[in-house]
Short mmCIF file of C-alpha atoms and ligand atoms in Angstrom, two decimals:
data_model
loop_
_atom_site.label_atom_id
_atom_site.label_comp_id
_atom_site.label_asym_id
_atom_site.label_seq_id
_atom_site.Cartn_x
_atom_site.Cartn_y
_atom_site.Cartn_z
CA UNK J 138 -23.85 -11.61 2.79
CA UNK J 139 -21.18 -13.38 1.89
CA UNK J 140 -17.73 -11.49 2.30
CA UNK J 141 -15.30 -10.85 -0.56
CA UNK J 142 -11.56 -10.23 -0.32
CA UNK J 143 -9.37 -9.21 -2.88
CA UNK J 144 -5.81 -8.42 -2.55
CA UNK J 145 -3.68 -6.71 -4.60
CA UNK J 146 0.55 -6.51 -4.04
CA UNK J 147 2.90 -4.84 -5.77
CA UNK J 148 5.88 -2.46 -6.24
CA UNK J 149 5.97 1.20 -6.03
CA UNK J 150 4.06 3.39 -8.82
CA UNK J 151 3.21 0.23 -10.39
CA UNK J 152 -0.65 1.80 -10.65
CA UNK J 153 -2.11 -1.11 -7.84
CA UNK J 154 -3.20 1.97 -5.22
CA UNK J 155 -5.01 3.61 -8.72
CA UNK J 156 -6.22 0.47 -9.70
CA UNK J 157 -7.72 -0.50 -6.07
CA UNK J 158 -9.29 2.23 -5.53
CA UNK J 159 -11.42 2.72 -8.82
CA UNK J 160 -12.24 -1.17 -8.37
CA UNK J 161 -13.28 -0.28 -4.81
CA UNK J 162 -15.68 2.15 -6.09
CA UNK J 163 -16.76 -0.05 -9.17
CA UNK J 164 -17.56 -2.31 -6.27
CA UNK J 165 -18.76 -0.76 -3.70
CA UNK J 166 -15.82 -2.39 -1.61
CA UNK J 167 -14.50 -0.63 1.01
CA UNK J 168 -10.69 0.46 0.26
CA UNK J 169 -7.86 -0.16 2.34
CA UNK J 170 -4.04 1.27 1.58
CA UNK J 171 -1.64 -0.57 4.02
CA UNK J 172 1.08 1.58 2.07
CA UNK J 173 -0.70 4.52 3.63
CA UNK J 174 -0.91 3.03 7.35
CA UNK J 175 3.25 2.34 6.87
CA UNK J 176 3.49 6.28 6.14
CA UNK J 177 1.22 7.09 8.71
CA UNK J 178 3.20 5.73 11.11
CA UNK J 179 6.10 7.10 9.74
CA UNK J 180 4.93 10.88 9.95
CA UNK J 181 4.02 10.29 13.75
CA UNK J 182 7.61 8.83 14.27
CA UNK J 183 9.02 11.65 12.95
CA UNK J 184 6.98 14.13 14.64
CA UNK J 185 7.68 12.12 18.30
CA UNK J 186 10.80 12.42 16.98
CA UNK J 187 11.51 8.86 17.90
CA UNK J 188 14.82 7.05 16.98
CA UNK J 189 13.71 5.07 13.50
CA UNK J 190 16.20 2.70 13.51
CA UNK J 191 15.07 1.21 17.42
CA UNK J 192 11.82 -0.90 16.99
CA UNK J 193 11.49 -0.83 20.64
CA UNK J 194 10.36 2.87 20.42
CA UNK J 195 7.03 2.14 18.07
CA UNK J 196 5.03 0.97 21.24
CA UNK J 197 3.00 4.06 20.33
CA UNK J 198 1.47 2.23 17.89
CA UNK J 199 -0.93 0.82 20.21
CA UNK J 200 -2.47 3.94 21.06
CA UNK J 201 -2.85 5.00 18.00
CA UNK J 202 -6.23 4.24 15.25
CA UNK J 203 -6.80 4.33 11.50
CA UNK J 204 -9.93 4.70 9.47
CA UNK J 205 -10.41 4.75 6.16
CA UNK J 206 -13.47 6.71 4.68
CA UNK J 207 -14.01 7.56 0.99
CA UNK J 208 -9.97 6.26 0.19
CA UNK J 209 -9.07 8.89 2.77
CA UNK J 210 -6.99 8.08 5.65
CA UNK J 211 -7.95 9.37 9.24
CA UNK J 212 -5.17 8.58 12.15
CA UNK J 213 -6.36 9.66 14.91
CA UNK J 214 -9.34 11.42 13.98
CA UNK J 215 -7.26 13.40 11.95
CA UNK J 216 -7.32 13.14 7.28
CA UNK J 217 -3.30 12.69 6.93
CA UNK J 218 -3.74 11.63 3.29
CA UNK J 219 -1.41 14.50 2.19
CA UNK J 220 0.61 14.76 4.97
CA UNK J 221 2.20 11.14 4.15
CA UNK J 222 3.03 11.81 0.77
CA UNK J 223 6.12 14.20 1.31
CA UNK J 224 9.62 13.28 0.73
CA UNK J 225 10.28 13.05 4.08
CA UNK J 226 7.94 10.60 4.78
CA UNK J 227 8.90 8.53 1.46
CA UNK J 228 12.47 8.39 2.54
CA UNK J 229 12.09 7.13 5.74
CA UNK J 230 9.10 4.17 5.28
CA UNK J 231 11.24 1.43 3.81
CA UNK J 232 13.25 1.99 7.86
CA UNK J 233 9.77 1.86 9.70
CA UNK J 234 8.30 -0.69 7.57
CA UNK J 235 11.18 -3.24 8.12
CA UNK J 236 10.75 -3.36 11.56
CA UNK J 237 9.34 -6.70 13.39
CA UNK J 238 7.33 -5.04 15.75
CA UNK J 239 5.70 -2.65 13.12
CA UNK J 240 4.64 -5.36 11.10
CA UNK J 241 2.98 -7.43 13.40
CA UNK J 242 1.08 -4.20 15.07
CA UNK J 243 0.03 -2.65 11.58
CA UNK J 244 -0.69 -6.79 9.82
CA UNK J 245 -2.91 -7.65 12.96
CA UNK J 246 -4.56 -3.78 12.53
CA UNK J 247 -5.46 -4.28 9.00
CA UNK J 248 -6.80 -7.86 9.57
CA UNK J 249 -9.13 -6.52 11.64
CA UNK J 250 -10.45 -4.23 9.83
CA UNK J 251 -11.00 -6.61 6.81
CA UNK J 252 -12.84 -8.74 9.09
CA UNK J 253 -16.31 -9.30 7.46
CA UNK J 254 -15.59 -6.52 4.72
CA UNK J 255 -15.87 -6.99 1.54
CA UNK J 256 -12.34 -5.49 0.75
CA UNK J 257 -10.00 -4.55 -1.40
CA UNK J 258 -6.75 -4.16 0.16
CA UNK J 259 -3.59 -3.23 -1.47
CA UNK J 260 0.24 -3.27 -0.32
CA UNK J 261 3.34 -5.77 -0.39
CA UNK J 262 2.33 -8.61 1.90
CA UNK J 263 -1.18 -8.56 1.97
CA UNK J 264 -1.88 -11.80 -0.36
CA UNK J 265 0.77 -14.09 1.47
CA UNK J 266 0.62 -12.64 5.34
CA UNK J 267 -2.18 -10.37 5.23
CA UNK J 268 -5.23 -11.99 3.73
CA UNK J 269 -3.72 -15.67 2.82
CA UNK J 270 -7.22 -16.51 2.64
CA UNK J 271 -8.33 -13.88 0.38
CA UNK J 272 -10.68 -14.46 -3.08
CA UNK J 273 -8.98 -13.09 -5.23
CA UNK J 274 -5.04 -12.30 -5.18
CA UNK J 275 -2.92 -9.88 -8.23
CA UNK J 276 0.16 -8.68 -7.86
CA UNK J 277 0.18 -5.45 -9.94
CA UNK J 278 4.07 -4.66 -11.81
CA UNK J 279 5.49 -2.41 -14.63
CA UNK J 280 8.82 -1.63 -15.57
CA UNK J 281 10.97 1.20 -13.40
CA UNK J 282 10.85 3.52 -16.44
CA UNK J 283 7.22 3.75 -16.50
CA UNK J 284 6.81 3.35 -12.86
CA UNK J 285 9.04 6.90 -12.51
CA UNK J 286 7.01 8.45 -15.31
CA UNK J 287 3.86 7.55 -13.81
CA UNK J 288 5.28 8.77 -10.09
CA UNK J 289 6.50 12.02 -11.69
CA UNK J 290 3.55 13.24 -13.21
CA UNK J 291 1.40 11.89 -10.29
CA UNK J 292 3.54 14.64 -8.29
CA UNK J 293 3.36 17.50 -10.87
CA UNK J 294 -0.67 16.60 -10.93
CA UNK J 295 -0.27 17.53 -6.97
CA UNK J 296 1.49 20.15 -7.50
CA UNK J 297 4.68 18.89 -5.67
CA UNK J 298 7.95 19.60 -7.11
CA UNK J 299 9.17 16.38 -8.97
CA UNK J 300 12.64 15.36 -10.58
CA UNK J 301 12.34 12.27 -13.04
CA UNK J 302 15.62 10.95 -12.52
CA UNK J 303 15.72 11.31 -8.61
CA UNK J 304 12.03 9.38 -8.38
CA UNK J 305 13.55 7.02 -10.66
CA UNK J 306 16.61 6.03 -8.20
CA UNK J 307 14.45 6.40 -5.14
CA UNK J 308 12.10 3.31 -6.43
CA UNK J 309 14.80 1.43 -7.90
CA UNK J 310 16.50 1.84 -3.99
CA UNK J 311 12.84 1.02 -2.44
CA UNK J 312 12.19 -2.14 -4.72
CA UNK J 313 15.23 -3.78 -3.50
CA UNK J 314 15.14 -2.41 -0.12
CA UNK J 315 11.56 -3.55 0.20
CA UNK J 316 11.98 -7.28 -1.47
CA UNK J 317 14.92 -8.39 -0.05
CA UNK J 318 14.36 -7.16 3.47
CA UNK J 319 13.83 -10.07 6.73
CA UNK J 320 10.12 -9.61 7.57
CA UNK J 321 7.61 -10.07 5.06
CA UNK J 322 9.18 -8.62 1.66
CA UNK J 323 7.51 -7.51 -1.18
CA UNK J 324 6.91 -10.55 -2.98
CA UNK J 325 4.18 -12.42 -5.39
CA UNK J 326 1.39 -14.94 -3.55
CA UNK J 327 2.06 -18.21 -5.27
CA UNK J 328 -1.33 -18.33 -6.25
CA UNK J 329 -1.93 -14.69 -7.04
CA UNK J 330 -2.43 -13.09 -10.80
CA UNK J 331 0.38 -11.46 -12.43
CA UNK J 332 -0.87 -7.97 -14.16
CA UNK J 333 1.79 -5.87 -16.27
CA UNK J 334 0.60 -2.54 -16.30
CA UNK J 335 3.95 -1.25 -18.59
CA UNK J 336 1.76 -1.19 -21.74
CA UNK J 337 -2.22 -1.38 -20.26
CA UNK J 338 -4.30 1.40 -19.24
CA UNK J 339 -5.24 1.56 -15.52
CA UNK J 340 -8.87 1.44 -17.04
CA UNK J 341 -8.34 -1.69 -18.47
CA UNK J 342 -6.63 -3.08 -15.22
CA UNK J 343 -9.54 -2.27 -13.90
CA UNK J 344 -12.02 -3.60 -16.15
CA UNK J 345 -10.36 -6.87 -16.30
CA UNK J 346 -10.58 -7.70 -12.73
CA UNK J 347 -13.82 -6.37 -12.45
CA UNK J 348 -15.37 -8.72 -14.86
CA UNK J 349 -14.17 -11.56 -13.40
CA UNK J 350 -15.40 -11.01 -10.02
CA UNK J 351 -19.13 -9.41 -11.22
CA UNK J 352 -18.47 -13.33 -13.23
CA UNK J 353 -18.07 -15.16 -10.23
CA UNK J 354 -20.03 -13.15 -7.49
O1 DC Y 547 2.53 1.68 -1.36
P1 DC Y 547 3.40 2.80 -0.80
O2 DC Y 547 4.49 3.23 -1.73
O3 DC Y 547 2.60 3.95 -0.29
O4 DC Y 547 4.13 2.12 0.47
C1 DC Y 547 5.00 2.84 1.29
C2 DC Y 547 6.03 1.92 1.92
O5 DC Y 547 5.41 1.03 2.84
C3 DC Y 547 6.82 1.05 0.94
O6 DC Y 547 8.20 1.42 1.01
C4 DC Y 547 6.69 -0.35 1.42
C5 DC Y 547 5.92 -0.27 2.70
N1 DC Y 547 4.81 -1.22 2.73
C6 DC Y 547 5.02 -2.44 3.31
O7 DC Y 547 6.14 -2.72 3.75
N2 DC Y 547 4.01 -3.33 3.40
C7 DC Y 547 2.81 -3.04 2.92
N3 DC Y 547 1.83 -3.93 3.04
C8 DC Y 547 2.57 -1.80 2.29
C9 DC Y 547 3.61 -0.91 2.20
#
């Protein structure tokens, strides 16, 4: 069978992890959230209760495995799909995530595990240092307002306490933070698809992409 990569980039609560993963399942693709693996990794920092700001101490890294079944993640055996989405964890991934050495651990990690997939991985990187090769490349944006809005009732949806204003200065912070740092910023593949989702439905995000790879395929 041929293999079939599509990657999706984007900021923060623009709707690309929503959008990935109902295309995953329209697909039958398998799902991979390198935004997840970033918070993973932060929630075992914090419980080693590393230093965050030295790289040198992320060695654990190694030792440690991922695997993605049904859009959950498992790190070490272990579903930390909730676990990652706390504050603490969301204040503290734009540190890990800038570091060198995390990068080229969690990068060569996910590349693996899109190796002979057909895939649909989403994050900041993946269409220009991730998957350069990939299919089919979108990077997925909306306006801050909306991205907050959508964020904010995400969180009341989970039942975590949410404050519209705060979420909308933490991904303002994040967005410039996460494109303007050294290693691999957030940033659009030159040949990727620009999507605004300010004014779409995720179902029609969805749809759209979908057609054109059940056109092609
Ligand atoms: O997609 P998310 O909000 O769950 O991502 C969490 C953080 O991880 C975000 O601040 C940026 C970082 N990240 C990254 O640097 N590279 C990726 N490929 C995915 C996420």
């Amino acid at each position: 069978m041929k293999q079939t990569q599509i990657a999706i980039d984007g900021p923060a609560g623009a709707g690309k992890s929503t959008v990935a993963k109902l295309l995953s399942k329209q697909l039958n693709f398998i799902y991979i959230d390198t935004g997840a693996m970033y918070r993973a990794i932060t929630l075992k920092a914090l419980e080693l209760n590393i230093n965050l700001e030295d790289e040198s101490k992320f060695t654990f890294i190694d030792n440690t495995r991922f695997e993605f079944i049904n859009s959950k993640l498992y790190m070490d055996d272990l579903d930390v799909s909730e676990e990652i989405r706390t504050s603490e964890v969301a204040k503290n991934v734009s540190l890990v995530s800038s570091h060198l050495l995390v990068r080229e651990k969690l990068v060569k990690m996910q590349q693996v595990m899109a190796e002979n997939l057909n895939v649909v991985m989403d994050g900041r990187d993946i269409g220009y240092v991730v998957l350069p090769n990939a299919k089919y490349k979108y990077y997925i944006t909306a306006s801050i307002k909306e991205r907050a809005k959508r964020r904010h009732l995400d969180n009341l949806d989970r039942g975590i306490k949410s404050d519209l204003s705060k979420i909308e200065a933490e991904i303002e912070k994040r967005d410039h933070f996460d494109s303007n740092r050294l290693h691999n910023p957030l940033k659009q593949a030159k040949d990727a698809i620009l999507i605004d989702t300010s004014d779409l439905s995720i179902t029609e995000v969805v749809k759209f992409i979908a057609e054109k790879i059940r056109e092609d395929e």
